[in-house]
Short mmCIF file of C-alpha atoms and ligand atoms in Angstrom, two decimals:
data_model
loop_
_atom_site.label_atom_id
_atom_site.label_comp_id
_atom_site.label_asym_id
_atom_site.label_seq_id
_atom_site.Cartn_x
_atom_site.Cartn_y
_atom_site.Cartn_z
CA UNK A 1 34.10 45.69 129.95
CA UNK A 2 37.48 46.45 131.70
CA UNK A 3 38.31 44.12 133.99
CA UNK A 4 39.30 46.65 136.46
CA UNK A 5 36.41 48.22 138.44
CA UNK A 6 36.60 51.83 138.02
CA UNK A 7 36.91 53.01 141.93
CA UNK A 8 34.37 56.31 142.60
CA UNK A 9 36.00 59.07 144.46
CA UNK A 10 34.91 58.42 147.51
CA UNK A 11 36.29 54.89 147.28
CA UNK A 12 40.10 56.45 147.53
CA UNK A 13 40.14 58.29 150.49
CA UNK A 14 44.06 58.06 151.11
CA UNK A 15 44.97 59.74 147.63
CA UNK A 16 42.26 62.85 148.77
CA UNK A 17 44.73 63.06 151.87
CA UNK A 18 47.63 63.49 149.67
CA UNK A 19 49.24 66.23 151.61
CA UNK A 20 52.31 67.71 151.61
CA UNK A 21 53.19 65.53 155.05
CA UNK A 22 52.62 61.96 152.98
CA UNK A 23 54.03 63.79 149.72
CA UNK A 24 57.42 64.69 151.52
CA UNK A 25 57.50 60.80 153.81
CA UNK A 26 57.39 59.23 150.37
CA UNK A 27 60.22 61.79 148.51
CA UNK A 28 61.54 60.49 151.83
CA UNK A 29 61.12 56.88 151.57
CA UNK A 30 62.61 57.21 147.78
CA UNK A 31 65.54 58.42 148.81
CA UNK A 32 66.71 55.85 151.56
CA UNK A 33 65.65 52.73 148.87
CA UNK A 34 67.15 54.20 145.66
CA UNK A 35 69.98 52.57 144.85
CA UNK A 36 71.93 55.66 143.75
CA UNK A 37 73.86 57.29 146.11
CA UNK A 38 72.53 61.03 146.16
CA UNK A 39 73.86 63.71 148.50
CA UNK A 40 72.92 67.51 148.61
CA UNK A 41 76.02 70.17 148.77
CA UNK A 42 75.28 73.81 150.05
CA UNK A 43 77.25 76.17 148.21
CA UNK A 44 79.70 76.83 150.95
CA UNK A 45 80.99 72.82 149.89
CA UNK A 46 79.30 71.37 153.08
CA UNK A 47 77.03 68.27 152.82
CA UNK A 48 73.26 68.73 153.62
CA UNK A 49 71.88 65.54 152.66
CA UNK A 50 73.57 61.99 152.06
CA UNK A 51 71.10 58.89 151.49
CA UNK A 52 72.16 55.59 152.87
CA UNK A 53 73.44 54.27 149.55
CA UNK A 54 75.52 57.15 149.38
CA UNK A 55 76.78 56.25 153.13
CA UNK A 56 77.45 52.90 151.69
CA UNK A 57 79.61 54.02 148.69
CA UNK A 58 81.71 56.65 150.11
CA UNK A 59 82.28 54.52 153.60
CA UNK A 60 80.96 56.98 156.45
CA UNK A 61 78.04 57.17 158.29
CA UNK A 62 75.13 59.48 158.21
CA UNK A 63 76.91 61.35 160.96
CA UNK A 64 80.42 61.69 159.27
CA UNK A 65 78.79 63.15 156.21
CA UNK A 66 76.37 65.33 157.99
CA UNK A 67 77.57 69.33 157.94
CA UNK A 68 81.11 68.18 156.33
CA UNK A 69 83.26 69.79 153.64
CA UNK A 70 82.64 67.54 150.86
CA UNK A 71 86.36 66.38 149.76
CA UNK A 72 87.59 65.66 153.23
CA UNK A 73 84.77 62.41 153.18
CA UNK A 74 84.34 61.58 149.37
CA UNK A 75 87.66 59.92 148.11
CA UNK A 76 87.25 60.03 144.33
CA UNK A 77 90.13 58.48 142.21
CA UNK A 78 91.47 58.42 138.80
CA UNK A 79 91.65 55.75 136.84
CA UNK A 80 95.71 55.97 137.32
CA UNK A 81 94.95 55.53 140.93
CA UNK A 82 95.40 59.04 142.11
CA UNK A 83 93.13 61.07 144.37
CA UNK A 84 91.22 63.39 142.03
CA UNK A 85 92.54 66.77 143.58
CA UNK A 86 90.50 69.45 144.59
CA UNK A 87 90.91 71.79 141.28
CA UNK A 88 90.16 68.94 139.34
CA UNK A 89 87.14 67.48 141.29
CA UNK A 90 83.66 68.00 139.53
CA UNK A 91 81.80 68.90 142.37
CA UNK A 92 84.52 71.88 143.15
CA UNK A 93 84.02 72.90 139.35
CA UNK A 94 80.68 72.72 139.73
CA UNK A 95 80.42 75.02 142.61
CA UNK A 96 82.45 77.27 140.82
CA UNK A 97 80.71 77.34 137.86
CA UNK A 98 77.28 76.57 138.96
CA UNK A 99 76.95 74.20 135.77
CA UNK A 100 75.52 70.89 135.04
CA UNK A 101 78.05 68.06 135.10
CA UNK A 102 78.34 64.36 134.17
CA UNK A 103 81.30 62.24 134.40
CA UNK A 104 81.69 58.62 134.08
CA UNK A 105 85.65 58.14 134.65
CA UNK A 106 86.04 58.15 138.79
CA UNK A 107 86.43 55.31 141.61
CA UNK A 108 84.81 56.02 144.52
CA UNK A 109 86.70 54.50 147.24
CA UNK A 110 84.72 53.56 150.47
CA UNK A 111 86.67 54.88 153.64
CA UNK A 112 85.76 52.01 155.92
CA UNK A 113 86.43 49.28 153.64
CA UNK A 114 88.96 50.92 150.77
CA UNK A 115 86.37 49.15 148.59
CA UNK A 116 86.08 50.79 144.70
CA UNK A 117 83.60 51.51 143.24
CA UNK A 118 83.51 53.08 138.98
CA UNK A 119 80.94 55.53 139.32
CA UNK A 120 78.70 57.81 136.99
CA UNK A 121 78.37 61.06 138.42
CA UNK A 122 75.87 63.31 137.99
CA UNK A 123 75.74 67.12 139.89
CA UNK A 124 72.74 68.96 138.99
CA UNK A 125 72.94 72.62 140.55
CA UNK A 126 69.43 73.56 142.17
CA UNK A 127 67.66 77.09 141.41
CA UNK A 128 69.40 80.48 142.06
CA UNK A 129 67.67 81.18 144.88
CA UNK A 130 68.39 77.51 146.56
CA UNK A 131 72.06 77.39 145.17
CA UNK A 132 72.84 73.76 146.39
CA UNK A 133 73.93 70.61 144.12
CA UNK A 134 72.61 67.18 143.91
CA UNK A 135 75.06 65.26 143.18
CA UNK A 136 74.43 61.24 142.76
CA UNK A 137 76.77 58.72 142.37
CA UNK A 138 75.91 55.41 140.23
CA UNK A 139 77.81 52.37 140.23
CA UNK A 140 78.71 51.30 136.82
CA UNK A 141 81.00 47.81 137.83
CA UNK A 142 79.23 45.89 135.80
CA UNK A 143 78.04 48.57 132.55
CA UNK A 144 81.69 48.98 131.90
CA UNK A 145 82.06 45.18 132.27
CA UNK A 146 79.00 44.79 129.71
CA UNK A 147 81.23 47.78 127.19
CA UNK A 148 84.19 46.00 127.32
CA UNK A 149 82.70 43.25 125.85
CA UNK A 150 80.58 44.71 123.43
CA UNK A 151 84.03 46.59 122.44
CA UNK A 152 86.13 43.54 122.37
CA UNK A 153 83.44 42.05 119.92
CA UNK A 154 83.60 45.30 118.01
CA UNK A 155 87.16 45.45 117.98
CA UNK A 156 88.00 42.60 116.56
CA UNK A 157 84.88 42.12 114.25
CA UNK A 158 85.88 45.77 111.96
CA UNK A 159 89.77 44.98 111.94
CA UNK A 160 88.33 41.75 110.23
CA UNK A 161 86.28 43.37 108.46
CA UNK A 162 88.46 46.34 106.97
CA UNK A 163 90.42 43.89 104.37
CA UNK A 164 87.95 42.56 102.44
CA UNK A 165 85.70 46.53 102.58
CA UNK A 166 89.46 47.37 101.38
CA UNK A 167 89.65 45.02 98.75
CA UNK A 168 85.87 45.79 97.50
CA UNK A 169 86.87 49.32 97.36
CA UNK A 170 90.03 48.63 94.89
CA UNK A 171 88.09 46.43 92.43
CA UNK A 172 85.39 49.18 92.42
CA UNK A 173 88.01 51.59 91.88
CA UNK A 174 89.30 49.32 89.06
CA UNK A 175 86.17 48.75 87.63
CA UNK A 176 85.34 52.48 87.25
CA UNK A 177 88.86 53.52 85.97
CA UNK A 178 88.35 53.51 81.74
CA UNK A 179 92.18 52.15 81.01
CA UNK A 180 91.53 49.18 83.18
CA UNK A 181 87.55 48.30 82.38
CA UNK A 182 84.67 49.34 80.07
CA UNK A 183 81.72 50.34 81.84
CA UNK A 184 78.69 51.85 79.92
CA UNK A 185 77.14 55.01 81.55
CA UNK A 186 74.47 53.38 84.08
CA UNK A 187 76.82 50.88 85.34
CA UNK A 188 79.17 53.85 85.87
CA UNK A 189 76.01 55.79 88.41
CA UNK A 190 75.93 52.33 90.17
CA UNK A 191 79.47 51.75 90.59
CA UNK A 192 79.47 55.36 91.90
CA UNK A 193 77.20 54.66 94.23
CA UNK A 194 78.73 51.41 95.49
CA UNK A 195 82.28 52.93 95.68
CA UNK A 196 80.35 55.53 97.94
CA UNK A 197 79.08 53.02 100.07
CA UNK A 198 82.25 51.08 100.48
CA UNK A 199 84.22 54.41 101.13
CA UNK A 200 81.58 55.45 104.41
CA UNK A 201 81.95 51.58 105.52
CA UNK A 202 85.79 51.53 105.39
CA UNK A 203 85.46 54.63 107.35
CA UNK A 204 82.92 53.38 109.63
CA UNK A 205 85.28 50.23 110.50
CA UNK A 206 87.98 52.55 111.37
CA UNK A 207 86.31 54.77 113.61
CA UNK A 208 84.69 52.04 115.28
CA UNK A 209 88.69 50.58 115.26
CA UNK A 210 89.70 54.11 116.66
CA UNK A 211 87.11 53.96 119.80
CA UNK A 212 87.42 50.76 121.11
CA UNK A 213 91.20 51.49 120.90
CA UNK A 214 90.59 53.11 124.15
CA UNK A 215 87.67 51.31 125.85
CA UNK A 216 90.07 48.47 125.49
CA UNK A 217 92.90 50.08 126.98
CA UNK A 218 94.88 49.21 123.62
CA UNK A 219 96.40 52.73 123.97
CA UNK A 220 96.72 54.98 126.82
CA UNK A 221 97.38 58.57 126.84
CA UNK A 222 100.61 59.91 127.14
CA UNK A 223 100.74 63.06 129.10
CA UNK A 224 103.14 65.65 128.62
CA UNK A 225 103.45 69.36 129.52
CA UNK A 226 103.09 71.47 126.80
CA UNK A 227 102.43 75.42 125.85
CA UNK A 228 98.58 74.92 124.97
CA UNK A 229 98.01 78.03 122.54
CA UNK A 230 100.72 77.12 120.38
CA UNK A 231 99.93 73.09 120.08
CA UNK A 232 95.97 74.56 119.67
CA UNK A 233 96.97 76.86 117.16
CA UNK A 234 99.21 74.97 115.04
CA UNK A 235 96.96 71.84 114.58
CA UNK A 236 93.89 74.31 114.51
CA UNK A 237 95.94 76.00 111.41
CA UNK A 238 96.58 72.83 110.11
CA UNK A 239 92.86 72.73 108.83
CA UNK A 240 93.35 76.12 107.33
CA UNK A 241 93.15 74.86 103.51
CA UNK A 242 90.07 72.47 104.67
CA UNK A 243 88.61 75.74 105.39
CA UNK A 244 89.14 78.27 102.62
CA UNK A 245 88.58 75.22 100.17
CA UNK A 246 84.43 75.20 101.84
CA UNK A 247 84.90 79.27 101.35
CA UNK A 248 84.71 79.76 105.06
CA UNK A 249 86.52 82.42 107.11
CA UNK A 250 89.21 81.22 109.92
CA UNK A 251 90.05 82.86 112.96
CA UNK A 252 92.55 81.96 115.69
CA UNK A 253 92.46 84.03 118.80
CA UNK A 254 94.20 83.63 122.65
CA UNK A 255 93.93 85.26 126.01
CA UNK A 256 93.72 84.57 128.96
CA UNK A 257 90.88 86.18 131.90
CA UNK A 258 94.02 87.54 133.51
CA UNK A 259 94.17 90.10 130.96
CA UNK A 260 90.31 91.10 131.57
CA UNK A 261 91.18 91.34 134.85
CA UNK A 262 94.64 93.68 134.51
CA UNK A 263 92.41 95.98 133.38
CA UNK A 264 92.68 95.20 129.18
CA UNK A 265 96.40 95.41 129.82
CA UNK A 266 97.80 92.74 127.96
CA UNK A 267 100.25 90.32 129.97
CA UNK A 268 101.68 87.76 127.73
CA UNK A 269 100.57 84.86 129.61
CA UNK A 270 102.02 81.07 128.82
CA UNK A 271 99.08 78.69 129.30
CA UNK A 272 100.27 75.27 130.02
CA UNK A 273 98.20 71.78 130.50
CA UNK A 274 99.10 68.09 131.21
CA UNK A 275 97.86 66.57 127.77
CA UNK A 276 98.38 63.76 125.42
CA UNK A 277 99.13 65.58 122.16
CA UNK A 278 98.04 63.04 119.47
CA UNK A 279 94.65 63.08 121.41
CA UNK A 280 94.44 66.77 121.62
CA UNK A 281 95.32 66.48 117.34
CA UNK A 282 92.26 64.54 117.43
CA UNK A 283 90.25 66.42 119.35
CA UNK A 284 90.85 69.76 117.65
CA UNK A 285 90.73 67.83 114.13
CA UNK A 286 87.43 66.33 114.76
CA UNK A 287 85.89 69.92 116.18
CA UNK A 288 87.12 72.07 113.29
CA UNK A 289 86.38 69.31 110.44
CA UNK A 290 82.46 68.98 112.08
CA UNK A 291 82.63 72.56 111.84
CA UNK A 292 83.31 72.77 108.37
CA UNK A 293 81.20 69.98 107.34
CA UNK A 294 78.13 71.45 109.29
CA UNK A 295 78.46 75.21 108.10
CA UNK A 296 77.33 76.19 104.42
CA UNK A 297 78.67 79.57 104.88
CA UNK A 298 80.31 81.97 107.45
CA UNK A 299 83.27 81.05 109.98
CA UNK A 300 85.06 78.88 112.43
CA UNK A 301 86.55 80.49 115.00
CA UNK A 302 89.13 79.01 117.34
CA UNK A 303 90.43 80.11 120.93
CA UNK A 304 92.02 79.42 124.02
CA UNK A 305 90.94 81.10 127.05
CA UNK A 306 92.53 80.30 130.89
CA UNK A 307 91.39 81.12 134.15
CA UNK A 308 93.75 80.14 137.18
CA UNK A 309 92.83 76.65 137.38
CA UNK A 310 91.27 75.44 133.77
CA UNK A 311 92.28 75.72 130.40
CA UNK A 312 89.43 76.24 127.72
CA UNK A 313 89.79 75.51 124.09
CA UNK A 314 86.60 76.34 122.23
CA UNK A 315 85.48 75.91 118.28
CA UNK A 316 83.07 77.93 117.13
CA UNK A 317 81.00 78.11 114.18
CA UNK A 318 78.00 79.97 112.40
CA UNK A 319 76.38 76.71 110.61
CA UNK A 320 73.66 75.01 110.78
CA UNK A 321 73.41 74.84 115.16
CA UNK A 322 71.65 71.58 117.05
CA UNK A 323 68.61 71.87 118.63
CA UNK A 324 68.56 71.82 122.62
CA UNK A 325 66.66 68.44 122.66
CA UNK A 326 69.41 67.00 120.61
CA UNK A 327 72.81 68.49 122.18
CA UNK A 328 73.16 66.06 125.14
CA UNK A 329 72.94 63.19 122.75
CA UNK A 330 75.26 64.46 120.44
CA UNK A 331 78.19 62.83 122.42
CA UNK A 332 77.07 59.47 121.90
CA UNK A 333 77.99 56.54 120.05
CA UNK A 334 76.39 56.52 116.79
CA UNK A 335 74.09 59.48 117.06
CA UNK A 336 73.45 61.71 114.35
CA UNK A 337 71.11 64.16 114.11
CA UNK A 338 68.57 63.62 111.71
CA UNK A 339 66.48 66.74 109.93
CA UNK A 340 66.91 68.08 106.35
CA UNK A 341 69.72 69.72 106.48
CA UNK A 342 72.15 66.73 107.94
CA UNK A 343 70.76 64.35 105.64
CA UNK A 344 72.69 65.34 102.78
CA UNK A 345 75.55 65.44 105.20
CA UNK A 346 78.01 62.15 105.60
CA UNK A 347 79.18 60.58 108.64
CA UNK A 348 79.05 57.81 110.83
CA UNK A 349 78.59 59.37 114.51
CA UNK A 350 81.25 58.20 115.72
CA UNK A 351 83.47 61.43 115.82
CA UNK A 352 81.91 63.32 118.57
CA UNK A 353 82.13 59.78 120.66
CA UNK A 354 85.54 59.56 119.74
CA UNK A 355 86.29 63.18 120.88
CA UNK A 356 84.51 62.85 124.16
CA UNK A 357 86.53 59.56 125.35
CA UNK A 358 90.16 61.48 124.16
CA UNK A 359 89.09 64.87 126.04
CA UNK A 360 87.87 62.58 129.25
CA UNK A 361 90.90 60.54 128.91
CA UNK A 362 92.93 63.77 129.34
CA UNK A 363 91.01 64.89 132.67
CA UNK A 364 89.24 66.87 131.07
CA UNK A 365 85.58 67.57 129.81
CA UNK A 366 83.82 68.87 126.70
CA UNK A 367 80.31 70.49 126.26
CA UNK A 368 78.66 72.18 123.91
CA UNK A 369 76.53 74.87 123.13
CA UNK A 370 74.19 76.08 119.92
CA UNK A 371 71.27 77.28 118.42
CA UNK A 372 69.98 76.26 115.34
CA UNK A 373 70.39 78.52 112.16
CA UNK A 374 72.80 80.24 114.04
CA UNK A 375 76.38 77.88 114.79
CA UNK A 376 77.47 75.86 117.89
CA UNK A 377 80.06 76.46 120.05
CA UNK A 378 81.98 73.41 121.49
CA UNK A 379 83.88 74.17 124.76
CA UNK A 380 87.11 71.46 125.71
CA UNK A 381 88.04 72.23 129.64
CA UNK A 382 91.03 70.60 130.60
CA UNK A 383 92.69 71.56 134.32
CA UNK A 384 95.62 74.42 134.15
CA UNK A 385 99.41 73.74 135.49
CA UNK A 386 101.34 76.29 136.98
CA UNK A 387 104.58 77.86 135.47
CA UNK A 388 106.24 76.04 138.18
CA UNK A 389 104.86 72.79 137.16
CA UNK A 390 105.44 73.12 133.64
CA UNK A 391 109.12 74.01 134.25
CA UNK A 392 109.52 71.07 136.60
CA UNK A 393 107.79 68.22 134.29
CA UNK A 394 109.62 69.65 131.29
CA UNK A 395 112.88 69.41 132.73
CA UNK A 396 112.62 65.56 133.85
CA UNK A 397 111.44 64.53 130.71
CA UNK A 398 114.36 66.12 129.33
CA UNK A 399 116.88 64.38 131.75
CA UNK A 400 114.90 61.12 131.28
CA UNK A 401 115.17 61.51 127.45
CA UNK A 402 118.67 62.75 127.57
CA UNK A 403 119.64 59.85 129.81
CA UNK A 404 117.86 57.31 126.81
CA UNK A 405 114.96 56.47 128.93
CA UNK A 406 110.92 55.79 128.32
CA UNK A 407 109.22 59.04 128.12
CA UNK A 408 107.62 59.18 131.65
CA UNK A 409 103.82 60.47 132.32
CA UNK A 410 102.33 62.95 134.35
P1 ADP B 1 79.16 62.66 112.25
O1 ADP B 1 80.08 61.66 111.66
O2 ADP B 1 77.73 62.39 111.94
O3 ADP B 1 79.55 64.06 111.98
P2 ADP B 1 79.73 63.20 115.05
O4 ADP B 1 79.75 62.24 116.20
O5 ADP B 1 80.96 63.94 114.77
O6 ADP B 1 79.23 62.37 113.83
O7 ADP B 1 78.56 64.23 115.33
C1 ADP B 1 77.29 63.75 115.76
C2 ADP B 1 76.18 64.67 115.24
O8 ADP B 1 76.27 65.93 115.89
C3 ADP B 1 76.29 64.98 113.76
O9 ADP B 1 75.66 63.99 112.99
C4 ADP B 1 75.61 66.34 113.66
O10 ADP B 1 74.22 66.14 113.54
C5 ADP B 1 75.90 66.98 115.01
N1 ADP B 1 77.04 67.94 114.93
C6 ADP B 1 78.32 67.71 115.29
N2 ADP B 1 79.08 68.83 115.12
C7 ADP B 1 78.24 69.78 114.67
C8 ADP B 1 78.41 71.16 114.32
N3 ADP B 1 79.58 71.78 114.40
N4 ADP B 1 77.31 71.83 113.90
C9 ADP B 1 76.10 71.23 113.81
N5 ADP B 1 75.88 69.94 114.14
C10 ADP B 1 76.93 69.21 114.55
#
């Protein structure tokens, strides 16, 4: 017999009086404990709502917040120590675009107490009718304490590791090579085999190598200005024989929403960004090669689009899709989606990881969209600079480089 007395219905009078009064006091009471700082913004950028932890975090009181444009009370920083500014602030793109958004790269710096805080941020738009955004902040001190550890570790266990994978995969290669040994036909299926094996570790180690590169802070991005259609395309054509060797078709196309707006009049535009180009290279490399890896037939399609304040590069294909369940954990380490048709497909899910931390360590954010059978679409949004801007950074790195100096970063 269970050892818990089953109550009758009459014994549990308080849950029959359930009502919406006691239902909203305890959405209330979970709210002030949590210890996630949440805070409701109308759609006019005003705060409704801010929870005490989110009083704590940002420095104000419940009175500051209340009925206040949301960027004159939340300082959010950069991990360069700059105030994020407003064009590049999630919650502004998220008002604009009425989208979901996560990002994991800000400070939070309490106005009372200048304390900072790393923060996950989450903004969750509400329904059309209600169009406000819940936005709550996490603080992540001591998770991206715990990952730079666990990266260290990483770090330096697969550069130790990547000689003697290396040296495996040379006798291997020796073994199966008929003027250097004499293997009989089975040992030449295993040694296949193995040399497959040893190939996927060796790259394992060195995309593991690749990722920590950053979490570690072993390299830092190096921004420059530069015309982003022309850097997309000429990487993006780079992959061209990748392509037409898998029998796919390739497209490259540009434009920016000022010409939908001129009325299909066709103003050639620059589009400039702030970005570091050997991460963009990997960025764009990693999209189209996923592309062609996960698309038996059909096309991948690359183009740059601009608005006045972002810059969107997105890779398109027709293969095999992901299903909805699967596409927010698609970014993370190690994941790989596992049905029939990926099976058959190699990789060591690290590449989307990889992508994410380059296109976050560039300000900017990546997202995708797909539906199985049909393709995906990934989307890389990184903020816009002016004409003006470009002209000005352009010209002092060109007196710093002409005087001898360090490239300098914007
Ligand atoms: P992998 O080395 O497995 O390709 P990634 O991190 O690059 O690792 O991608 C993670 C998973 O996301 C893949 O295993 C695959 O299931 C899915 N994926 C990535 N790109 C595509 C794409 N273009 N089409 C379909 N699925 C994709």
């Amino acid at each position: 017999m269970s050892l818990w007395k089953r109550k009758k219905k009459a014994d549990t009078p308080e849950l029959e009086r359930d009502t919406d009064d006691s239902r909203r006091n305890l959405n209330e009471l979970v709210l002030q404990s949590i210890h996630e700082g949440v805070i409701i913004v109308g759609p006019d950028g005003n705060i409704r709502l801010a929870n005490p932890a989110a009083c704590e975090l940002t420095g104000r009181s419940q009175s500051e917040l209340d009925h206040v444009y949301y960027d004159s009370v939340i300082n959010l920083f950069d991990k360069t120590g700059n105030r994020v500014s407003e064009g590049r602030n999630p919650i502004n793109v998220a008002l604009k675009t009425k989208e979901y958004g996560e990002v994991r790269d800000l400070d939070i710096v309490a106005a009372d107490s200048n304390k900072s805080t790393p923060v996950s941020i989450i903004i969750t738009p509400t329904s059309e009718e209600n169009p406000n955004l819940i936005i709550t902040f996490r603080d992540i001190d001591q998770e991206l304490k715990d990952e730079r550890e666990r990266s260290e570790f990483i770090s330096t266990a697969s550069h130790e590791m990547r000689t003697p994978v290396a040296s495996i995969e040379g006798y291997i290669g020796l073994a199966m090579n008929p003027s250097t040994a004499t293997v009989d036909g089975r040992g030449m299926e295993y040694l296949k085999k193995a040399h497959e094996a040893s190939q996927h570790l060796g790259r394992l180690f060195r995309d593991l190598l690749d990722t920590t590169k950053l979490d570690d802070r072993q390299i830092q991005p190096h921004f420059e200005p530069v015309d982003i259609v022309a850097e997309v395309k000429a990487i993006a054509d780079g992959q061209i024989p990748n392509i037409t060797a898998k029998g796919l078709g390739y497209q490259f196309g540009s434009g920016s929403v000022d010409q939908q707006l001129s009325g299909g009049k066709r103003i050639n535009q620059l589009i400039y960004a702030s970005i570091d180009k050997d991460f963009l290279t990997e960025v764009i490399n990693n999209l189209i090669e996923n592309a062609i890896k996960y698309t038996p037939a059909g096309w991948v399609t690359v183009n740059v689009r601009a608005d006045n304040y972002n810059v969107q590069i997105i890779v398109e294909d027709t293969g095999i899709g992901v299903a909805r369940e699967e596409l927010t954990h698609i970014f993370q380490k190690f994941y790989r989606v596992d049905n029939r048709d990926t099976r058959e497909i190699g990789g060591t899910g690290l590449g989307l990881y990889l992508t994410k931390q380059r296109v976050e360590a560039m300000n900017g954010r990546i997202w995708a969209e797909s539906e199985v059978g049909k393709g995906t679409r990934f989307i890389v949004l990184f903020p816009r600079i002016s004409d003006e801007t470009y002209r000005q950074q352009k010209f002092l790195i060109d007196n710093q480089q002409a005087q001898g100096r360090e490239s300098i970063d914007f």
